[in-house]
Short mmCIF file of C-alpha atoms and ligand atoms in Angstrom, two decimals:
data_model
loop_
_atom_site.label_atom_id
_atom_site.label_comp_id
_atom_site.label_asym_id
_atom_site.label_seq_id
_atom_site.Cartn_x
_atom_site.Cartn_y
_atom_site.Cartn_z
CA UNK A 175 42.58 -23.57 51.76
CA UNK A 176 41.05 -23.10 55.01
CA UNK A 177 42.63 -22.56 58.35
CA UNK A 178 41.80 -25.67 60.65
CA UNK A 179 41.24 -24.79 63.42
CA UNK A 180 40.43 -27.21 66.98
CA UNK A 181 38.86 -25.43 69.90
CA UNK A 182 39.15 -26.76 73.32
CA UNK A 183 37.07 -25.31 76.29
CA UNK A 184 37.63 -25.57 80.10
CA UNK A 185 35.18 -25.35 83.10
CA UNK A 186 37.50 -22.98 84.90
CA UNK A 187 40.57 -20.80 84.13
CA UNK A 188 42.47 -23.91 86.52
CA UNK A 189 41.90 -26.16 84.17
CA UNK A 190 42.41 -24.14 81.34
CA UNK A 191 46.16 -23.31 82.81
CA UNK A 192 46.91 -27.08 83.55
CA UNK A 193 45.77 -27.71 80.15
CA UNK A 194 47.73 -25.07 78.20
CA UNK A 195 50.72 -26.10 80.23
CA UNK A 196 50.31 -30.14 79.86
CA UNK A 197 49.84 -29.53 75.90
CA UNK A 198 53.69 -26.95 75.63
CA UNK A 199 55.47 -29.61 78.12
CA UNK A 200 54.51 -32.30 75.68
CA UNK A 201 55.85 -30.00 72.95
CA UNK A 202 59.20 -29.19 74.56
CA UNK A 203 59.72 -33.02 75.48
CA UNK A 204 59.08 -34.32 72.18
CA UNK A 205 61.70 -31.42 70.44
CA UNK A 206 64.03 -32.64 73.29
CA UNK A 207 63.56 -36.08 72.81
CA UNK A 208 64.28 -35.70 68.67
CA UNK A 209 66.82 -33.20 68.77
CA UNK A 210 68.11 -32.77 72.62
CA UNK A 211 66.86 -29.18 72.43
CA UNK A 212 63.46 -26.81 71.95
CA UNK A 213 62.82 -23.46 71.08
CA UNK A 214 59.60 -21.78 71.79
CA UNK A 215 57.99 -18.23 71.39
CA UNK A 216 55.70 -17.49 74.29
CA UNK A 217 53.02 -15.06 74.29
CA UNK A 218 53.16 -12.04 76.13
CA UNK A 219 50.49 -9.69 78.34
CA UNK A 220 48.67 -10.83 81.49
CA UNK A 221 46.61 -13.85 80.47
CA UNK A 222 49.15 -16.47 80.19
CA UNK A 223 51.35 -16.12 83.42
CA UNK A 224 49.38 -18.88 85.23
CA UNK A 225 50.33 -21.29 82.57
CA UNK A 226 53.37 -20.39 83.00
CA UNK A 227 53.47 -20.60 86.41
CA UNK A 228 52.23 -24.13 85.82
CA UNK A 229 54.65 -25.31 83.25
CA UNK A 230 57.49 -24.35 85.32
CA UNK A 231 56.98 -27.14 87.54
CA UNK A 232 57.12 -29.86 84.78
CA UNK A 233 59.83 -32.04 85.34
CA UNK A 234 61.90 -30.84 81.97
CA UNK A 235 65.49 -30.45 81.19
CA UNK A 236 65.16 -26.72 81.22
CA UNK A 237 68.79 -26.25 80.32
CA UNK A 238 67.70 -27.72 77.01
CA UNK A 239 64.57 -25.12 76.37
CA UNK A 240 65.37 -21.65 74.76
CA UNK A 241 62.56 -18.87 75.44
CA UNK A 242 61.91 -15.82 73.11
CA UNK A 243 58.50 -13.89 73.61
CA UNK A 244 56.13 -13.38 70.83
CA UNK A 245 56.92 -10.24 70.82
CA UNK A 246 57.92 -7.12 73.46
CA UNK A 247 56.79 -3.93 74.07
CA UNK A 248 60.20 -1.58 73.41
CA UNK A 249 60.43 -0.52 77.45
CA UNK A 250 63.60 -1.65 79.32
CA UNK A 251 64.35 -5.09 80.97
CA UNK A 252 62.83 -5.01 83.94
CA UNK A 253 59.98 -2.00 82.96
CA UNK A 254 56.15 -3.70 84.57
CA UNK A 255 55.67 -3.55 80.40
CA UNK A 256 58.57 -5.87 79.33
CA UNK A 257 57.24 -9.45 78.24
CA UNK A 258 60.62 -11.21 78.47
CA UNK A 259 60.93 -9.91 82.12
CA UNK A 260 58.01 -11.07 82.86
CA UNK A 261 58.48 -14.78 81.31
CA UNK A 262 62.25 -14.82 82.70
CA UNK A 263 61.27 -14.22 86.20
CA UNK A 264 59.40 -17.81 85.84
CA UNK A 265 61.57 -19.53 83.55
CA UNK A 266 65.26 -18.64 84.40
CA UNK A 267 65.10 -19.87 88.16
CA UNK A 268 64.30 -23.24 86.52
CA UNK A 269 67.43 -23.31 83.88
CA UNK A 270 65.63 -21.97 80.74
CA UNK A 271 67.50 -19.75 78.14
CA UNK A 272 65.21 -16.59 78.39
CA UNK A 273 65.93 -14.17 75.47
CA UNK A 274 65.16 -10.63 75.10
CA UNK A 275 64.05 -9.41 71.76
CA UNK A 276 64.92 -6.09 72.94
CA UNK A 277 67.94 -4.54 73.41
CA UNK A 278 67.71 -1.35 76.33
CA UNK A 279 70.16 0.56 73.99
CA UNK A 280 68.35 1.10 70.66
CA UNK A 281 65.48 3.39 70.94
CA UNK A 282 64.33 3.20 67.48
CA UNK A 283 61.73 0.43 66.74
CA UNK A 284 62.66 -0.62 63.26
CA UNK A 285 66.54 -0.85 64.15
CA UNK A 286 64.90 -2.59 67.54
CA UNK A 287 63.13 -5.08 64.59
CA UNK A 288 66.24 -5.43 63.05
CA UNK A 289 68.15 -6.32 66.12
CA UNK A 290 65.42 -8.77 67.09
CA UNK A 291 65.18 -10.04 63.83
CA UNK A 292 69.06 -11.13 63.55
CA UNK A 293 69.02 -12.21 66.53
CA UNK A 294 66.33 -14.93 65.99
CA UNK A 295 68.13 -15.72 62.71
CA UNK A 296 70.76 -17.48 65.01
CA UNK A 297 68.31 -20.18 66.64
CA UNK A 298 67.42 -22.89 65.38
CA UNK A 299 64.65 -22.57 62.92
CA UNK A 300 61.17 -23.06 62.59
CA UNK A 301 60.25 -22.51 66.21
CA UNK A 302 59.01 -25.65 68.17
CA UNK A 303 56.08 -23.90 69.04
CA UNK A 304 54.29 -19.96 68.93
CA UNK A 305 51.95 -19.91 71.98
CA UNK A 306 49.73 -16.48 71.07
CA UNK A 307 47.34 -14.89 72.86
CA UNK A 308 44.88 -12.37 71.99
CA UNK A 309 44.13 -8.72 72.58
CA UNK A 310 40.26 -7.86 72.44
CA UNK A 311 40.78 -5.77 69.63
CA UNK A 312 42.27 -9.01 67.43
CA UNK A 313 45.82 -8.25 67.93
CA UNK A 314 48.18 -11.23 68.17
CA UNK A 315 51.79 -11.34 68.92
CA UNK A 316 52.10 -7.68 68.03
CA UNK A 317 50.63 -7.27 64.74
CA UNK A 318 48.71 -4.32 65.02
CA UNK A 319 47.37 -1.69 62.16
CA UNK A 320 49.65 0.97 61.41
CA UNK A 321 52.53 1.40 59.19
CA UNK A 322 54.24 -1.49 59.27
CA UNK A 323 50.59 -3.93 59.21
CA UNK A 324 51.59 -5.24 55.68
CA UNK A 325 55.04 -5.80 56.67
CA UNK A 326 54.25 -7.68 59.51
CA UNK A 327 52.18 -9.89 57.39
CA UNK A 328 53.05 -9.93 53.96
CA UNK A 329 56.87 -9.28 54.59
CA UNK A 330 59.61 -11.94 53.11
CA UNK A 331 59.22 -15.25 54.23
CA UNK A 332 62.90 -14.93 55.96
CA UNK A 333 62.18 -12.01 58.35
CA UNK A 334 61.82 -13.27 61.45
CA UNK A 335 61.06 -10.29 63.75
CA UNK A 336 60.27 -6.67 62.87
CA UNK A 337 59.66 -3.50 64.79
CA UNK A 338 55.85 -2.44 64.83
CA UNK A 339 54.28 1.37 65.68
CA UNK A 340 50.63 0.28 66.67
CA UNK A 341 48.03 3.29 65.31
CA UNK A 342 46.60 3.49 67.45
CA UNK A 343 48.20 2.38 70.00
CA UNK A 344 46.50 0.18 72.64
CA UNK A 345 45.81 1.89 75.92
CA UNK A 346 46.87 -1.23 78.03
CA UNK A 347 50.65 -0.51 76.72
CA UNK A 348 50.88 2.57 74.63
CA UNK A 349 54.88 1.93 72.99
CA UNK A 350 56.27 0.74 69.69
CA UNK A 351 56.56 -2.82 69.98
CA UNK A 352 58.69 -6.15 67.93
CA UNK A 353 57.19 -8.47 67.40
CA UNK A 354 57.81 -12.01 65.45
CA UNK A 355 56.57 -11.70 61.64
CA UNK A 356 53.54 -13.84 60.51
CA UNK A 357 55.97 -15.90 58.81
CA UNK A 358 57.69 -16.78 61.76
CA UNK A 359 54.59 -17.60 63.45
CA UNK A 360 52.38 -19.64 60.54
CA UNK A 361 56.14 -21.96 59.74
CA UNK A 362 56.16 -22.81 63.43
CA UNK A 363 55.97 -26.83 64.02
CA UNK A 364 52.99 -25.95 66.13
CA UNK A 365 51.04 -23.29 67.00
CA UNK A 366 48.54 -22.84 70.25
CA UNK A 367 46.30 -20.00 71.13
CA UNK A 368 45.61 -19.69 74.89
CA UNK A 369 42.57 -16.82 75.58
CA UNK A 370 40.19 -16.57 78.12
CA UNK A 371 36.66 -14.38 78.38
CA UNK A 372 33.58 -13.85 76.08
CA UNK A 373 34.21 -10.96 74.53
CA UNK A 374 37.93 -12.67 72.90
CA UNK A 375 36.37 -15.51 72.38
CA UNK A 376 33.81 -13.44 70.04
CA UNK A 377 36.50 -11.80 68.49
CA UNK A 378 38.35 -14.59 67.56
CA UNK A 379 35.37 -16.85 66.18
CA UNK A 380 35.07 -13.68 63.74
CA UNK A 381 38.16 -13.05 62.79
CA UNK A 382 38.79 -16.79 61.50
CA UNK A 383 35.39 -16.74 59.77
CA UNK A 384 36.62 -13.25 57.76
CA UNK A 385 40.16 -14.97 57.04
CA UNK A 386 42.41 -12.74 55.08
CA UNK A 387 40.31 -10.04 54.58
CA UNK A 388 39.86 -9.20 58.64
CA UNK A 389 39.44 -6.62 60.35
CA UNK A 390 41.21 -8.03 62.98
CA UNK A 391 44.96 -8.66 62.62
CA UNK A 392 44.58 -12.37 63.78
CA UNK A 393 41.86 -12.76 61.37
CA UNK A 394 44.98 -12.22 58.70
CA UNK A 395 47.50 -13.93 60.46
CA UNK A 396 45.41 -17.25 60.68
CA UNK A 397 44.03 -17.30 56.94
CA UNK A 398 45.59 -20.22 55.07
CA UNK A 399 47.86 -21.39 57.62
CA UNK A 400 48.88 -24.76 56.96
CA UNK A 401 49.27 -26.06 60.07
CA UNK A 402 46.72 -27.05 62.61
CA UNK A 403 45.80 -24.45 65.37
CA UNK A 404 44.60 -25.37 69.38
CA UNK A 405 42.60 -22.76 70.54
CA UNK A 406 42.16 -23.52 74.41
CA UNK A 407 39.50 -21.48 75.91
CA UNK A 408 37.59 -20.94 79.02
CA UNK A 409 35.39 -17.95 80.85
C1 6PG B 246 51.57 -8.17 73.97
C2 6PG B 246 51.11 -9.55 73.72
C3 6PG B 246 49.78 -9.63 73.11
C4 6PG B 246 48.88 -10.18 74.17
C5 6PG B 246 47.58 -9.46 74.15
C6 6PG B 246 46.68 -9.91 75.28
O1 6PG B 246 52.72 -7.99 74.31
O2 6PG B 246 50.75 -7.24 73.88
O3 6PG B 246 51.97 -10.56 73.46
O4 6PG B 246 49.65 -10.22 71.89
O5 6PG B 246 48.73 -11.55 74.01
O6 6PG B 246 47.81 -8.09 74.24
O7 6PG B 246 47.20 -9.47 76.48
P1 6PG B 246 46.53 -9.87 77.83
O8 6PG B 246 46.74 -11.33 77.98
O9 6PG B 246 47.25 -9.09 78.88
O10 6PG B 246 45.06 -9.53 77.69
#
């Protein structure tokens, strides 16, 4: 089976945002509209904080939306690091249920997995949508080589979240992270990938032509999935 896979390319990073957000407000409505609620898994690092910043204008029933973040770096709430700090700050003003993943008391990352992971196994379930982005070194949500790689990716299909110790670990946030498994990701209802630049754009064209057998961890995540992937794009 092969992944299929749609990219989408923008002019400029504007339209790129507007598009990105247009495409998850579509997502949340529809959940809303067939179930009265939505639950989404938003991608964390810089890239994707001016679709954010976009989507938070939509006219949605916020109080309707719960927010988790792909994954989090394992720094307190509030730490310039934190993912769900930085998605809350845009999202809770407007009503959203933000959720950390990561709890400021436990300090070590696979009891911080665990603790993610049972707390994910109280939502509803499969996510509405995974929004991913990309690191340049093919790192997605935070599935990262190291010694938990094959749990991450080949773990059992009802583990939701884990705790991940990236080796190495990537310079722009050197911590232990969580991060949601690949089989929360791949059993989402939909699944977009937002990146911008030439060099991730290389990266990624690779890693879906190597498939399971990657070097890069999003290489492995996307092999096989069953369900269709947006790639939006722009310079
Ligand atoms: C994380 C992310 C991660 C992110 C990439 C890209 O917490 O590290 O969720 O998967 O998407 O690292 O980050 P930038 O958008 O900042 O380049």
């Amino acid at each position: 089976m092969t992944t299929e896979v749609e990219w989408w390319e923008y002019d400029d990073a504007g339209e790129w945002a507007d598009a990105v957000a247009g495409d998850i407000g579509f997502i949340i409505e529809s959940a809303i509209d067939a179930r009265g609620a939505a639950v989404i898994a938003l991608a964390g690092g810089k890239t994707p904080l001016p679709v954010y910043e976009k989507l938070a204008q939509a006219k949605i029933d916020w109080k309707r939306v719960t927010i988790v973040p792909a994954d989090d770096r394992l720094v307190p709430l509030g730490d310039p690091l934190s993912n769900v700090t930085a998605i809350g700050k845009i999202f809770i003003p407007r009503g959203a249920r933000v959720i950390p993943l990561i709890s400021s008391t436990v300090s070590d990352y696979k009891a911080a997995g665990r603790a993610a992971d049972a707390i994910l196994q109280d939502h509803h379930w499969p996510l509405d949508l995974c929004l991913l982005g990309m690191g340049e070194d093919g790192h997605a949500a935070s599935i990262f080589p190291g010694p938990d790689y094959d749990e991450a990716l080949n773990g059992p299909k009802e583990r939701r979240a884990l705790g991940v110790m990236p080796d190495p670990l990537p310079a722009e946030a050197p911590v232990a992270r969580v991060t949601l498994s690949r089989a929360a990701i791949v059993s989402a209802r939909s699944l977009i990938i937002a990146i911008t630049g030439a060099k991730k754009r290389e990266v990624l064209e690779a890693a879906i032509e190597q498939g399971a057998s990657s070097n890069y961890p999003v290489g492995r995540i996307l092999a096989d999935v069953e369900l269709p992937v947006d790639i939006h794009w722009a310079e």
